[in-house]
Short mmCIF file of C-alpha atoms and ligand atoms in Angstrom, two decimals:
data_model
loop_
_atom_site.label_atom_id
_atom_site.label_comp_id
_atom_site.label_asym_id
_atom_site.label_seq_id
_atom_site.Cartn_x
_atom_site.Cartn_y
_atom_site.Cartn_z
CA MET A 387 128.86 -80.56 -79.01
CA THR A 388 130.24 -77.30 -80.36
CA ALA A 389 133.85 -76.19 -80.00
CA PRO A 390 134.19 -73.17 -77.72
CA LYS A 391 134.90 -69.88 -79.45
CA GLN A 392 138.40 -68.42 -79.35
CA GLU A 393 138.69 -66.19 -76.31
CA VAL A 394 140.62 -62.91 -76.38
CA SER A 395 142.31 -62.33 -73.03
CA LEU A 396 143.08 -58.73 -72.06
CA GLY A 397 144.30 -59.34 -68.51
CA MET A 398 146.41 -61.88 -66.62
CA PRO A 399 146.06 -65.40 -68.02
CA GLN A 400 143.66 -67.43 -65.90
CA LEU A 401 144.03 -71.10 -65.09
CA PRO A 402 141.44 -73.27 -66.86
CA ALA A 403 138.37 -74.00 -64.74
CA PRO A 404 138.53 -77.43 -63.07
CA ALA A 405 136.40 -80.05 -64.82
CA TYR A 406 133.38 -81.78 -63.30
CA PRO A 407 133.97 -85.33 -62.07
CA ALA A 408 133.33 -87.75 -64.94
CA ASP A 409 129.99 -89.08 -63.63
CA VAL A 410 128.67 -85.55 -62.99
CA ARG A 411 129.78 -84.45 -66.43
CA VAL A 412 127.93 -87.35 -68.11
CA ARG A 413 124.72 -86.62 -66.20
CA LEU A 414 124.85 -82.85 -66.76
CA GLU A 415 125.66 -83.23 -70.44
CA ALA A 416 122.61 -85.45 -71.00
CA ASP A 417 120.41 -82.91 -69.19
CA ALA A 418 121.97 -79.99 -71.08
CA LYS A 419 121.38 -81.62 -74.47
CA GLU A 420 117.73 -82.14 -73.55
CA VAL A 421 117.44 -78.41 -72.76
CA ILE A 422 119.35 -77.27 -75.86
CA ALA A 423 117.11 -79.37 -78.12
CA ARG A 424 114.15 -77.17 -77.13
CA TYR A 425 115.58 -74.14 -78.90
CA PRO A 426 116.13 -73.46 -82.61
CA ASP A 427 119.35 -71.61 -81.74
CA SER A 428 121.47 -73.35 -79.12
CA ARG A 429 122.71 -70.11 -77.51
CA SER A 430 119.10 -69.40 -76.48
CA ALA A 431 119.51 -72.21 -73.96
CA LEU A 432 122.08 -70.27 -71.94
CA LEU A 433 119.72 -69.08 -69.19
CA PRO A 434 118.29 -72.54 -68.40
CA LEU A 435 121.76 -74.06 -68.66
CA LEU A 436 123.05 -71.63 -66.05
CA HIS A 437 120.20 -72.76 -63.78
CA LEU A 438 121.19 -76.35 -64.52
CA VAL A 439 124.81 -75.87 -63.44
CA GLN A 440 123.55 -73.89 -60.44
CA SER A 441 121.45 -76.91 -59.47
CA GLU A 442 124.66 -78.96 -59.27
CA GLU A 443 126.80 -76.79 -57.02
CA GLY A 444 124.33 -74.28 -55.59
CA HIS A 445 126.01 -71.47 -57.48
CA VAL A 446 127.40 -70.78 -60.94
CA SER A 447 131.06 -71.70 -60.67
CA ARG A 448 133.82 -71.23 -63.23
CA THR A 449 133.45 -74.92 -63.96
CA GLY A 450 129.76 -74.42 -64.66
CA MET A 451 130.37 -71.44 -66.92
CA ALA A 452 133.07 -73.28 -68.88
CA PHE A 453 130.65 -76.20 -69.29
CA CYS A 454 127.91 -73.88 -70.65
CA ALA A 455 130.38 -72.20 -73.01
CA GLU A 456 131.60 -75.51 -74.34
CA LEU A 457 128.15 -76.93 -75.00
CA LEU A 458 126.79 -73.75 -76.57
CA GLY A 459 129.82 -72.71 -78.59
CA LEU A 460 130.20 -69.45 -76.69
CA THR A 461 133.21 -67.84 -75.05
CA THR A 462 133.42 -67.99 -71.27
CA ALA A 463 133.39 -64.17 -71.39
CA GLU A 464 129.97 -64.25 -73.07
CA VAL A 465 128.68 -66.71 -70.48
CA THR A 466 130.18 -64.69 -67.63
CA ALA A 467 128.53 -61.51 -68.93
CA VAL A 468 125.12 -63.15 -68.68
CA ALA A 469 125.74 -64.95 -65.38
CA THR A 470 126.87 -61.76 -63.68
CA PHE A 471 124.02 -59.66 -65.06
CA TYR A 472 121.12 -61.60 -63.52
CA THR A 473 120.84 -61.71 -59.75
CA MET A 474 119.15 -65.13 -59.82
CA TYR A 475 122.55 -66.63 -60.56
CA ARG A 476 124.79 -66.80 -57.53
CA ARG A 477 128.54 -66.56 -58.05
CA ARG A 478 129.63 -68.08 -54.78
CA PRO A 479 128.45 -70.91 -52.52
CA SER A 480 125.22 -70.07 -50.73
CA GLY A 481 122.75 -71.53 -48.28
CA ASP A 482 120.09 -74.17 -48.83
CA TYR A 483 117.53 -71.42 -48.40
CA GLN A 484 117.92 -68.01 -49.94
CA VAL A 485 115.84 -65.67 -47.84
CA GLY A 486 115.17 -62.53 -49.82
CA VAL A 487 113.54 -59.57 -48.16
CA CYS A 488 111.96 -57.12 -50.57
CA THR A 489 113.20 -53.67 -49.66
CA ASN A 490 111.91 -51.84 -52.71
CA THR A 491 109.85 -48.76 -51.99
CA LEU A 492 106.46 -50.20 -51.09
CA CYS A 493 107.70 -53.19 -49.12
CA ALA A 494 110.30 -50.98 -47.41
CA VAL A 495 107.73 -48.52 -46.09
CA MET A 496 105.37 -51.34 -45.15
CA GLY A 497 108.03 -52.96 -42.96
CA GLY A 498 110.55 -54.60 -45.32
CA ASP A 499 113.43 -52.55 -43.94
CA ALA A 500 112.49 -53.49 -40.38
CA ILE A 501 112.26 -57.18 -41.36
CA PHE A 502 115.68 -57.09 -43.01
CA ASP A 503 117.26 -55.41 -39.98
CA ARG A 504 115.67 -57.93 -37.60
CA LEU A 505 116.86 -60.91 -39.66
CA LYS A 506 120.32 -59.44 -39.99
CA ASP A 507 120.62 -59.22 -36.20
CA HIS A 508 118.90 -62.55 -35.57
CA LEU A 509 121.02 -64.53 -38.05
CA GLY A 510 124.25 -62.61 -37.47
CA VAL A 511 124.84 -62.11 -41.19
CA GLY A 512 124.72 -59.17 -43.56
CA ASN A 513 123.39 -58.81 -47.07
CA ASP A 514 124.39 -61.71 -49.35
CA GLU A 515 125.96 -63.60 -46.46
CA THR A 516 125.28 -67.15 -45.31
CA THR A 517 124.83 -68.52 -41.81
CA GLU A 518 127.70 -70.67 -40.56
CA ASP A 519 125.62 -73.85 -40.80
CA GLY A 520 125.11 -73.19 -44.52
CA LYS A 521 121.34 -73.12 -44.18
CA VAL A 522 120.30 -69.54 -44.89
CA THR A 523 121.60 -66.82 -47.18
CA LEU A 524 120.05 -63.44 -46.45
CA GLU A 525 119.70 -60.79 -49.09
CA HIS A 526 117.87 -57.68 -50.15
CA ILE A 527 115.72 -58.36 -53.19
CA GLU A 528 114.04 -56.07 -55.65
CA CYS A 529 110.32 -55.82 -56.26
CA ASN A 530 108.81 -59.18 -57.11
CA ALA A 531 105.55 -57.78 -58.44
CA ALA A 532 103.77 -58.86 -55.29
CA CYS A 533 103.36 -55.38 -53.84
CA ASP A 534 99.74 -56.24 -53.03
CA PHE A 535 101.11 -58.45 -50.28
CA ALA A 536 103.81 -56.15 -48.96
CA PRO A 537 106.03 -56.63 -47.15
CA VAL A 538 107.08 -59.76 -49.00
CA VAL A 539 109.78 -62.25 -48.12
CA MET A 540 110.82 -64.88 -50.63
CA VAL A 541 112.50 -68.16 -49.84
CA ASN A 542 114.03 -69.78 -52.91
CA TRP A 543 111.64 -67.62 -54.93
CA GLU A 544 108.48 -68.82 -53.17
CA PHE A 545 106.27 -66.15 -51.63
CA PHE A 546 105.77 -65.46 -47.95
CA ASP A 547 103.30 -62.59 -47.94
CA ASN A 548 102.44 -59.86 -45.45
CA GLN A 549 105.39 -60.61 -43.22
CA THR A 550 106.38 -58.96 -39.96
CA PRO A 551 109.76 -59.02 -38.19
CA GLU A 552 108.28 -61.63 -35.84
CA SER A 553 106.85 -63.91 -38.54
CA ALA A 554 110.04 -63.65 -40.62
CA THR A 555 112.12 -64.58 -37.57
CA ARG A 556 109.93 -67.65 -36.98
CA LEU A 557 110.32 -68.51 -40.65
CA VAL A 558 114.13 -68.56 -40.61
CA ASP A 559 114.14 -70.44 -37.29
CA ASP A 560 111.93 -73.11 -38.85
CA LEU A 561 114.19 -73.34 -41.90
CA ILE A 562 117.30 -73.73 -39.77
CA ALA A 563 115.62 -76.33 -37.54
CA GLY A 564 114.48 -78.32 -40.58
CA ARG A 565 110.79 -77.84 -39.82
CA THR A 566 108.39 -77.78 -42.76
CA VAL A 567 107.39 -74.31 -43.84
CA GLU A 568 104.56 -73.58 -46.25
CA PRO A 569 104.77 -70.66 -48.66
CA THR A 570 101.68 -68.47 -48.57
CA ARG A 571 100.93 -69.52 -52.13
CA GLY A 572 102.57 -71.43 -54.92
CA ALA A 573 104.44 -74.70 -54.94
CA PRO A 574 105.85 -76.34 -51.81
CA LEU A 575 109.26 -75.11 -50.76
CA CYS A 576 112.36 -76.99 -51.87
CA THR A 577 116.07 -76.38 -51.53
CA TYR A 578 117.96 -73.85 -53.61
CA LYS A 579 119.54 -76.58 -55.77
CA GLU A 580 116.18 -78.25 -56.35
CA THR A 581 114.65 -74.89 -57.24
CA ALA A 582 117.45 -74.26 -59.74
CA ARG A 583 116.72 -77.56 -61.49
CA ILE A 584 113.05 -76.66 -61.85
CA LEU A 585 114.07 -73.26 -63.25
CA ALA A 586 116.29 -75.09 -65.76
CA GLY A 587 113.06 -76.48 -67.20
CA PHE A 588 112.79 -79.88 -65.58
CA PRO A 589 109.34 -80.66 -64.20
CA ASP A 590 108.61 -80.43 -60.51
CA GLU A 591 107.59 -84.02 -59.90
CA ARG A 592 106.71 -83.72 -56.23
CA PRO A 593 103.13 -84.87 -55.59
CA GLY A 594 100.73 -81.94 -55.79
CA ALA A 595 103.44 -79.41 -56.69
CA VAL A 596 102.01 -78.40 -60.06
CA GLU A 597 98.43 -78.13 -58.76
CA ALA A 598 99.65 -75.99 -55.84
CA THR A 599 101.01 -73.25 -58.07
CA GLY A 600 97.43 -72.05 -58.64
CA GLY A 601 96.78 -68.62 -60.09
CA ALA A 602 97.07 -65.04 -58.96
CA GLY A 603 96.27 -64.26 -55.32
CA ALA A 604 93.01 -62.67 -54.23
CA ALA A 605 94.56 -59.25 -53.57
CA SER A 606 96.01 -59.22 -57.08
CA LEU A 607 92.65 -60.08 -58.63
CA ILE A 608 90.49 -57.61 -56.75
CA GLY A 609 91.11 -54.80 -59.27
CA LEU A 610 89.94 -57.07 -62.07
CA LYS A 611 86.83 -58.01 -60.11
CA LEU A 612 86.05 -54.35 -59.44
CA ALA A 613 86.48 -53.51 -63.13
CA LYS A 614 84.07 -56.29 -64.05
CA GLY A 615 81.57 -55.15 -61.43
CA GLU A 616 81.94 -58.47 -59.63
CA ALA A 617 82.94 -56.92 -56.31
CA ALA A 618 81.71 -53.93 -54.36
CA PRO A 619 84.34 -51.35 -53.32
CA GLN A 620 83.95 -51.98 -49.62
CA ALA A 621 86.55 -52.26 -46.91
CA ARG A 622 87.99 -55.76 -46.90
CA VAL A 623 90.94 -55.24 -44.61
CA VAL A 624 92.33 -58.44 -43.19
CA SER A 625 95.72 -57.57 -41.85
CA PRO A 626 97.86 -60.41 -40.58
CA ARG A 627 99.86 -57.86 -38.61
CA GLY A 628 97.48 -58.40 -35.73
CA GLU A 629 97.65 -62.18 -35.95
CA ALA A 630 98.44 -64.26 -32.94
CA PRO A 631 101.98 -65.70 -32.86
CA GLY A 632 102.18 -68.82 -35.01
CA ASP A 633 98.97 -67.93 -36.79
CA ARG A 634 100.30 -67.45 -40.29
CA PRO A 635 98.09 -66.95 -43.33
CA GLN A 636 97.17 -70.34 -44.77
CA LYS A 637 97.76 -71.18 -48.38
CA GLY A 638 94.66 -70.50 -50.44
CA ALA A 639 92.98 -68.58 -47.61
CA GLU A 640 91.49 -65.18 -48.34
CA HIS A 641 94.09 -62.78 -46.96
CA LEU A 642 93.65 -59.54 -48.78
CA SER A 643 96.19 -56.95 -47.87
CA SER A 644 95.52 -53.66 -46.15
CA HIS A 645 96.21 -51.89 -49.47
CA ASP A 646 92.80 -53.05 -50.65
CA ALA A 647 91.00 -50.70 -48.31
CA PRO A 648 89.26 -48.04 -50.42
CA GLN A 649 90.70 -44.59 -49.94
CA GLN A 650 88.63 -41.67 -48.77
CA THR A 651 87.65 -39.77 -51.90
CA SER A 652 85.25 -36.92 -52.55
CA ALA A 653 82.65 -39.54 -53.48
CA SER A 654 83.06 -41.58 -50.33
CA ASP A 655 83.87 -38.72 -47.96
CA PRO A 656 81.56 -35.76 -48.73
CA ASP A 657 82.93 -33.83 -45.73
CA HIS A 658 86.29 -33.53 -47.46
CA PRO A 659 85.60 -33.05 -51.16
CA ALA A 660 88.46 -32.91 -53.59
CA GLY A 661 89.23 -29.75 -55.52
CA PRO A 662 90.65 -26.29 -54.81
CA ALA A 663 90.13 -25.08 -51.26
CA ALA A 664 87.45 -22.43 -51.08
CA GLU A 665 88.61 -18.95 -50.07
CA GLU A 666 87.27 -17.77 -46.75
CA GLY A 667 84.20 -15.59 -47.19
CA GLU A 668 83.37 -17.01 -50.63
S1 LIG B 192 107.89 -53.49 -53.58
FE1 LIG B 192 108.03 -55.46 -52.67
S2 LIG B 192 106.97 -56.78 -54.03
FE2 LIG B 192 106.86 -54.82 -54.98
#
């Protein structure tokens, strides 16, 4: 273990962070050493170590940051700078399920804003707030590179594609009631703490979890197929917006998004060719 660096305090002196209980400390230290050993420079292990301490308390506490600093020979200021920069680290207690609604441009115009507003009213919480039962934390999230499936909702970083206000409401109701919910693709859902441990670099040992992660979704791959001449540019619109209640897209099912519909171009729409409008009488 490395001695923590000398810290220069510019403000009011702060009380030392409380220590972990002895048994927790022993367990976390063994896990942390396993993570640190993967890197030639110990400080490179900071990101996974922050996930590790997050897996213990559900957020990155002062205790967790002091633990990381001590094991990596960093100052708590250095650890704090990293922990506060990345939004995947939570700085206060949060729910078992972090429900993130993408409200970046594409998802927003495709219904993300409406989904967020509906969930806010339905759950009675605002952005970055947790329901009283401690089950769900609601938050705006940035683009998750799944714009093909907009609007996207993520629960503990698992994808729920092509959502509507109605389907997202059913989703949070199921989470709160403890019913099993299946992400549209990827590994089975687990709690926020369990997710944090996987992100720390410990294998997901649930049966079938690794196999379930699969590859890119069909809507993401269609451009590649078109480029290779493996698919014809025909309309393939399958919009779950018209689905019957309770009829969610199934994992692995072909559920291309409405964005895949070819646009009307001069080639496909000869009545409206592209180019400068002809002057009358020409
Ligand atoms: S804008 Fe929502 S996933 Fe990209």
